[in-house]
Short mmCIF file of C-alpha atoms in Angstrom, two decimals:
data_model
loop_
_atom_site.label_atom_id
_atom_site.label_comp_id
_atom_site.label_asym_id
_atom_site.label_seq_id
_atom_site.Cartn_x
_atom_site.Cartn_y
_atom_site.Cartn_z
CA MET A 157 -0.05 0.05 -0.10
CA ARG A 158 1.29 3.57 -0.90
CA ILE A 159 0.08 6.22 1.61
CA GLY A 160 0.33 10.05 1.32
CA LEU A 161 1.07 12.08 4.44
CA LEU A 162 -0.09 15.86 4.40
CA GLY A 163 1.73 17.69 7.01
CA THR A 164 4.78 17.00 8.78
CA GLY A 165 4.93 19.10 11.96
CA ARG A 166 5.00 17.64 15.32
CA ILE A 167 2.13 14.98 14.88
CA GLY A 168 2.76 14.46 11.35
CA SER A 169 6.52 13.75 11.82
CA PHE A 170 5.35 11.19 14.40
CA HIS A 171 2.79 9.58 11.94
CA ALA A 172 5.36 9.52 9.39
CA GLY A 173 7.65 7.21 11.48
CA VAL A 174 4.73 4.95 12.37
CA LEU A 175 3.58 4.66 8.74
CA ALA A 176 7.14 4.05 7.52
CA ARG A 177 7.62 1.04 9.98
CA HIS A 178 4.20 -0.41 9.28
CA PRO A 179 4.49 -3.75 7.38
CA ALA A 180 1.58 -3.18 5.02
CA VAL A 181 2.97 0.26 3.84
CA GLU A 182 5.18 -0.18 0.96
CA ALA A 183 5.79 3.37 0.27
CA LEU A 184 5.29 6.73 2.05
CA VAL A 185 4.86 10.09 0.20
CA VAL A 186 4.96 13.28 2.32
CA ALA A 187 4.35 16.98 1.70
CA ASP A 188 4.21 20.04 3.77
CA ALA A 189 3.44 23.66 3.50
CA GLN A 190 7.10 24.27 4.45
CA PRO A 191 8.70 21.73 1.83
CA ALA A 192 12.07 21.61 3.82
CA ARG A 193 10.35 20.27 6.74
CA ALA A 194 8.90 17.36 4.46
CA VAL A 195 12.34 16.74 3.07
CA ALA A 196 13.88 16.35 6.51
CA VAL A 197 11.19 13.82 7.59
CA ALA A 198 11.49 11.93 4.22
CA ARG A 199 15.32 11.65 5.13
CA ARG A 200 14.55 10.36 8.34
CA THR A 201 12.02 7.78 7.45
CA GLY A 202 12.86 6.67 4.06
CA ALA A 203 9.80 8.50 2.48
CA ARG A 204 9.59 10.37 -0.92
CA ALA A 205 9.05 14.09 -0.37
CA VAL A 206 7.02 16.27 -2.92
CA ALA A 207 6.71 20.02 -2.97
CA THR A 208 2.84 20.33 -2.95
CA ALA A 209 -0.32 18.66 -1.86
CA THR A 210 -1.26 18.47 -5.70
CA GLU A 211 1.92 16.43 -6.40
CA LEU A 212 0.97 14.02 -3.48
CA PHE A 213 -2.45 13.56 -4.82
CA GLU A 214 -1.00 12.71 -8.31
CA ALA A 215 1.62 10.47 -6.82
CA GLY A 216 -0.48 7.30 -7.13
CA VAL A 217 -1.05 6.90 -3.54
CA ASP A 218 -3.90 4.46 -2.14
CA ALA A 219 -4.85 6.52 0.84
CA VAL A 220 -4.05 9.90 2.48
CA VAL A 221 -3.28 10.92 6.02
CA ILE A 222 -4.03 14.39 6.88
CA ALA A 223 -1.93 16.02 9.57
CA SER A 224 -1.76 19.48 8.33
CA ALA A 225 -2.81 22.71 9.97
CA THR A 226 -6.37 22.69 10.99
CA SER A 227 -7.52 25.28 8.66
CA ALA A 228 -6.44 23.09 5.64
CA HIS A 229 -8.29 19.85 6.98
CA ALA A 230 -11.74 20.47 5.25
CA GLU A 231 -10.21 21.35 1.98
CA LEU A 232 -7.92 18.31 1.91
CA ILE A 233 -10.85 15.94 3.04
CA GLY A 234 -12.71 17.35 -0.02
CA ARG A 235 -9.77 16.77 -2.39
CA ALA A 236 -9.34 13.20 -1.02
CA ALA A 237 -13.13 12.56 -1.40
CA ARG A 238 -13.03 13.73 -5.04
CA ALA A 239 -10.16 11.69 -5.85
CA GLY A 240 -11.66 8.60 -4.44
CA LEU A 241 -9.04 8.16 -1.82
CA PRO A 242 -9.73 6.92 1.81
CA ALA A 243 -8.54 9.55 4.25
CA PHE A 244 -7.47 9.56 7.83
CA CYS A 245 -7.54 13.15 9.45
CA GLU A 246 -6.57 14.60 12.68
CA LYS A 247 -9.28 16.25 14.60
CA PRO A 248 -11.09 18.50 14.15
CA VAL A 249 -12.66 18.39 10.59
CA ALA A 250 -12.55 22.14 10.57
CA LEU A 251 -12.34 25.21 12.71
CA ASP A 252 -16.02 25.62 12.73
CA LEU A 253 -19.31 23.71 12.44
CA ALA A 254 -20.24 25.12 8.91
CA GLY A 255 -16.90 23.97 7.56
CA THR A 256 -17.29 20.47 9.17
CA LEU A 257 -20.57 19.96 7.84
CA GLY A 258 -19.45 20.86 4.51
CA ALA A 259 -16.57 18.48 4.51
CA LEU A 260 -18.77 15.48 5.83
CA ARG A 261 -21.42 16.29 3.13
CA GLU A 262 -18.73 16.04 0.36
CA ALA A 263 -17.20 12.71 1.81
CA GLU A 264 -20.66 11.30 2.16
CA ARG A 265 -21.82 12.45 -1.28
CA THR A 266 -18.77 10.60 -2.82
CA HIS A 267 -19.22 7.56 -0.33
CA SER A 268 -15.62 8.13 0.60
CA VAL A 269 -13.77 6.51 3.66
CA LEU A 270 -13.14 9.18 6.25
CA GLN A 271 -11.57 8.14 9.75
CA LEU A 272 -11.13 10.96 12.40
CA GLY A 273 -8.05 11.00 14.82
CA PHE A 274 -9.58 10.58 18.18
CA MET A 275 -6.72 8.55 19.52
CA ARG A 276 -7.99 7.84 22.99
CA ARG A 277 -10.33 5.32 21.50
CA PHE A 278 -7.18 3.08 21.29
CA ASP A 279 -5.92 3.76 24.68
CA ALA A 280 -5.67 0.71 26.98
CA GLY A 281 -7.07 2.63 29.90
CA TYR A 282 -10.10 4.18 28.03
CA THR A 283 -10.83 0.87 26.50
CA ALA A 284 -10.87 -0.93 29.75
CA ALA A 285 -13.12 1.77 31.33
CA ARG A 286 -15.51 1.54 28.39
CA ALA A 287 -15.92 -2.28 28.91
CA ALA A 288 -16.42 -1.86 32.60
CA VAL A 289 -19.16 0.76 32.09
CA ARG A 290 -20.76 -1.13 29.27
CA GLY A 291 -20.51 -4.48 31.20
CA GLY A 292 -22.29 -3.14 34.32
CA ALA A 293 -19.37 -3.38 36.71
CA LEU A 294 -19.78 -0.03 38.19
CA GLY A 295 -23.56 -0.57 38.47
CA ARG A 296 -25.54 2.68 37.62
CA LEU A 297 -23.28 5.44 36.55
CA HIS A 298 -24.09 8.75 38.31
CA THR A 299 -20.82 10.88 37.90
CA VAL A 300 -18.05 11.51 35.53
CA ARG A 301 -14.97 13.61 35.86
CA THR A 302 -12.40 14.35 33.17
CA ALA A 303 -9.42 16.44 32.99
CA THR A 304 -6.97 17.47 30.07
CA SER A 305 -4.19 19.61 31.25
CA ASP A 306 -1.26 20.73 29.06
CA PRO A 307 2.02 21.54 30.84
CA ALA A 308 2.69 24.77 29.01
CA PRO A 309 0.72 27.01 26.53
CA PRO A 310 1.24 26.64 22.80
CA PRO A 311 2.73 29.25 20.67
CA ALA A 312 0.88 32.42 20.33
CA ALA A 313 0.43 31.91 16.57
CA TYR A 314 -1.28 28.76 17.15
CA LEU A 315 -4.15 29.96 19.29
CA PRO A 316 -6.11 31.89 16.59
CA LEU A 317 -5.86 28.73 14.47
CA SER A 318 -6.87 26.04 17.22
CA GLY A 319 -10.49 26.64 17.22
CA GLY A 320 -10.25 27.28 21.00
CA LEU A 321 -9.96 25.36 24.15
CA PHE A 322 -13.25 23.48 24.02
CA ARG A 323 -12.68 22.61 20.45
CA ASP A 324 -8.92 21.89 20.46
CA CYS A 325 -8.42 20.03 23.82
CA LEU A 326 -11.84 19.26 25.40
CA ILE A 327 -13.14 17.79 22.34
CA HIS A 328 -11.31 14.74 23.17
CA ASP A 329 -12.94 14.51 26.51
CA PHE A 330 -16.30 14.99 24.89
CA ASP A 331 -15.54 12.08 22.57
CA MET A 332 -14.61 9.90 25.41
CA VAL A 333 -17.79 10.78 27.34
CA ARG A 334 -19.94 9.47 24.50
CA TRP A 335 -17.47 6.56 23.48
CA VAL A 336 -17.04 5.20 27.16
CA THR A 337 -20.58 5.54 28.45
CA GLY A 338 -22.71 5.00 25.33
CA ARG A 339 -24.82 7.98 26.13
CA GLU A 340 -25.37 11.48 24.58
CA VAL A 341 -25.02 15.04 26.05
CA THR A 342 -28.16 16.78 26.12
CA ARG A 343 -27.28 20.07 27.99
CA VAL A 344 -24.10 21.99 28.81
CA TYR A 345 -22.89 24.86 31.11
CA ALA A 346 -19.45 26.18 30.59
CA THR A 347 -17.18 28.77 31.71
CA GLY A 348 -13.41 29.81 31.20
CA SER A 349 -10.83 31.80 32.67
CA ASP A 350 -8.44 34.10 30.68
CA GLY A 351 -6.32 35.12 33.76
CA GLY A 352 -2.89 33.79 32.28
CA HIS A 353 -0.71 35.29 29.38
CA PRO A 354 -2.29 38.06 27.45
CA MET A 355 -2.17 36.15 24.16
CA PHE A 356 -5.24 34.26 25.16
CA ARG A 357 -7.37 37.34 25.46
CA ALA A 358 -5.85 38.60 22.20
CA ALA A 359 -7.22 35.45 20.49
CA GLY A 360 -10.47 35.56 22.21
CA ASP A 361 -9.67 32.28 23.91
CA VAL A 362 -9.26 31.12 27.50
CA ASP A 363 -6.47 29.31 29.09
CA THR A 364 -8.63 27.40 31.52
CA ALA A 365 -12.15 26.11 31.12
CA ALA A 366 -14.76 23.95 32.95
CA ALA A 367 -18.03 22.42 31.75
CA LEU A 368 -20.98 20.66 33.26
CA LEU A 369 -22.55 18.18 31.08
CA THR A 370 -26.07 16.51 31.58
CA LEU A 371 -26.32 13.00 29.78
CA ASP A 372 -29.48 11.68 28.35
CA ASP A 373 -29.85 9.32 31.42
CA GLY A 374 -29.21 12.08 33.83
CA THR A 375 -25.48 11.22 34.50
CA LEU A 376 -23.61 14.37 35.41
CA VAL A 377 -20.18 14.97 33.85
CA THR A 378 -17.58 17.58 34.82
CA ALA A 379 -14.93 18.38 32.30
CA THR A 380 -11.99 20.71 32.91
CA SER A 381 -9.00 21.72 30.84
CA THR A 382 -6.02 24.24 31.05
CA ARG A 383 -2.93 25.11 29.12
CA CYS A 384 -1.08 25.85 32.30
CA ASN A 385 -0.48 22.71 34.38
CA GLY A 386 3.24 23.17 35.26
CA ALA A 387 3.33 19.75 36.95
CA GLY A 388 3.00 18.00 33.54
CA TYR A 389 0.78 16.44 31.09
CA ASP A 390 -2.28 15.25 32.84
CA VAL A 391 -5.32 13.51 31.16
CA ARG A 392 -7.60 11.48 33.42
CA MET A 393 -11.15 10.26 33.51
CA GLU A 394 -13.03 9.13 36.69
CA LEU A 395 -16.23 7.13 36.53
CA ALA A 396 -18.25 6.53 39.64
CA GLY A 397 -21.33 4.27 39.91
CA GLU A 398 -23.29 2.93 42.60
CA THR A 399 -21.08 -0.22 43.12
CA ASP A 400 -17.60 0.92 42.24
CA GLN A 401 -15.67 3.53 40.67
CA ILE A 402 -12.49 3.62 38.34
CA ALA A 403 -10.01 6.08 36.92
CA VAL A 404 -8.13 6.36 33.51
CA GLY A 405 -4.78 7.93 33.32
CA LEU A 406 -3.88 7.16 37.04
CA ASP A 407 -0.43 5.73 37.01
CA GLY A 408 3.10 6.19 38.30
CA ARG A 409 3.73 9.04 35.76
CA THR A 410 0.39 11.09 36.64
CA PRO A 411 1.64 14.59 37.46
CA LEU A 412 -0.19 14.61 40.84
CA THR A 413 1.06 15.01 44.33
CA SER A 414 -1.00 13.91 47.29
CA ALA A 415 -1.22 16.32 50.32
CA GLU A 416 -1.91 13.53 52.72
CA PRO A 417 1.07 12.44 54.94
CA GLU A 418 0.90 8.77 53.75
CA GLY A 419 -0.14 9.77 50.18
CA PRO A 420 2.22 9.33 46.98
CA GLY A 421 4.74 12.05 46.17
CA ALA A 422 5.44 13.74 42.89
CA PRO A 423 6.27 11.43 40.11
CA ALA A 424 9.97 11.15 39.26
CA ASP A 425 9.20 11.03 35.63
CA PRO A 426 5.80 12.80 34.87
CA TRP A 427 4.18 12.78 31.50
CA PRO A 428 5.71 15.51 29.54
CA GLY A 429 3.23 15.63 26.55
CA PHE A 430 0.46 13.97 24.45
CA LEU A 431 2.82 12.15 22.20
CA GLU A 432 4.62 10.35 25.02
CA ARG A 433 1.30 9.81 26.81
CA PHE A 434 -0.53 8.40 23.76
CA ALA A 435 2.11 6.97 21.65
CA ALA A 436 0.79 3.53 21.69
CA ALA A 437 -2.77 4.79 21.00
CA TYR A 438 -1.48 6.84 17.94
CA GLU A 439 0.16 3.89 16.47
CA ALA A 440 -2.87 1.62 17.04
CA GLU A 441 -5.19 4.20 15.37
CA LEU A 442 -3.12 4.31 12.22
CA ASP A 443 -2.87 0.46 11.94
CA ALA A 444 -6.76 0.57 12.29
CA PHE A 445 -6.77 3.07 9.27
CA VAL A 446 -4.47 0.65 7.21
CA ARG A 447 -6.75 -2.32 7.99
CA LEU A 448 -9.86 -0.27 7.23
CA VAL A 449 -8.35 0.68 3.90
CA ARG A 450 -7.60 -2.89 3.23
CA GLY A 451 -11.22 -4.00 4.08
CA GLU A 452 -10.11 -5.93 7.06
CA ALA A 453 -11.96 -3.77 9.70
CA ALA A 454 -14.89 -1.28 10.12
CA ASN A 455 -14.16 2.32 10.77
CA PRO A 456 -13.62 3.06 14.33
CA CYS A 457 -14.42 6.68 14.27
CA ASP A 458 -16.16 8.14 11.22
CA GLY A 459 -17.10 11.67 10.40
CA ARG A 460 -20.44 11.59 12.13
CA GLU A 461 -18.88 10.65 15.48
CA ALA A 462 -16.37 13.48 15.09
CA LEU A 463 -19.48 15.73 14.51
CA SER A 464 -21.07 14.69 17.58
CA ALA A 465 -18.20 15.58 19.71
CA LEU A 466 -17.64 18.96 17.89
CA ARG A 467 -21.38 19.74 18.55
CA ILE A 468 -20.65 19.47 22.22
CA ALA A 469 -17.57 21.73 21.92
CA GLU A 470 -19.65 24.33 20.03
CA ALA A 471 -22.40 24.14 22.71
CA CYS A 472 -19.85 24.74 25.36
CA GLU A 473 -18.28 27.72 23.53
CA LEU A 474 -21.69 29.44 23.13
CA SER A 475 -22.41 28.73 26.92
CA ARG A 476 -19.21 30.56 27.71
CA ARG A 477 -19.82 33.39 25.52
CA GLU A 478 -23.61 33.91 26.46
CA ARG A 479 -23.20 32.52 30.10
CA ARG A 480 -26.15 30.43 29.95
CA ALA A 481 -27.11 26.67 29.83
CA VAL A 482 -27.29 25.38 26.15
CA GLU A 483 -29.35 22.60 24.83
CA LEU A 484 -27.56 20.37 22.24
CA THR A 485 -30.77 20.81 20.18
CA GLU A 486 -29.55 24.36 19.61
CA ILE A 487 -26.51 23.15 17.62
CA PRO A 488 -27.02 22.04 13.93
CA SER A 489 -26.35 18.64 13.26
CA ALA A 490 -26.98 18.40 9.57
#
């Protein structure tokens, strides 16, 4: 199989290494808006670098992996659909709901394969939590708590292109709430704080956010996120039921120190970032894409699944701006 990789930044470079090692990938073609970056990745991985996306689409590839800037995702999904090429795309589909709906319509119109990159669906902890909840091990689920905390803010130039904290970070938590519990969000109330670096206010974004979600069976979910967690990269999910409760992301590298005299101290080697924390999950999701293209597996996260998570993020952003509870029925779904 020949795969084309569009985007060779931090996550694209990681994907290039995974694809280059995959036994079913015979050839890898890479392109980037900064051609020199693609050349460097090609040298490291044994791939072939081309100067433009057009050259990549004309290179005879069998599928494409889109890891470009978010602003280019929708256009590249459309190009892949028109070319009849299966596509894997990093989340989100687009920076806004209109762009997302347009890209998904084009993929569906051409009956194209589109898998979205929600890598937590392939993490061992989240997979085990899903099995526990769906299997009834916790009894009636009543409370879910999630946290996504980055150790340091991204570059200022990234913020206006990110879609904001709810769409960029918490969208993973929203996807996990649906995927683990099997329930839908019906109402949100969200708020945020921009008390950190002035670049967040300049971008109309927040550096810290919290949301209260109500699920369709009454389960309550609190979801928090920050760009300023100096202790390290912290991603967790806690699920409490009437008979038991479990946690995802609680291990020897969780950047959390107990204040109790007999509690655990700070980890010697806390998780530094998402690539390290979810390396195995990233590899597994690309393997799933390869198997999907080969007709060996079903799509683990199609465009409509990604849309469901984005609608929750959109509702949270609307709630933050208007300082009110928002029903999910207020957010377009088609």
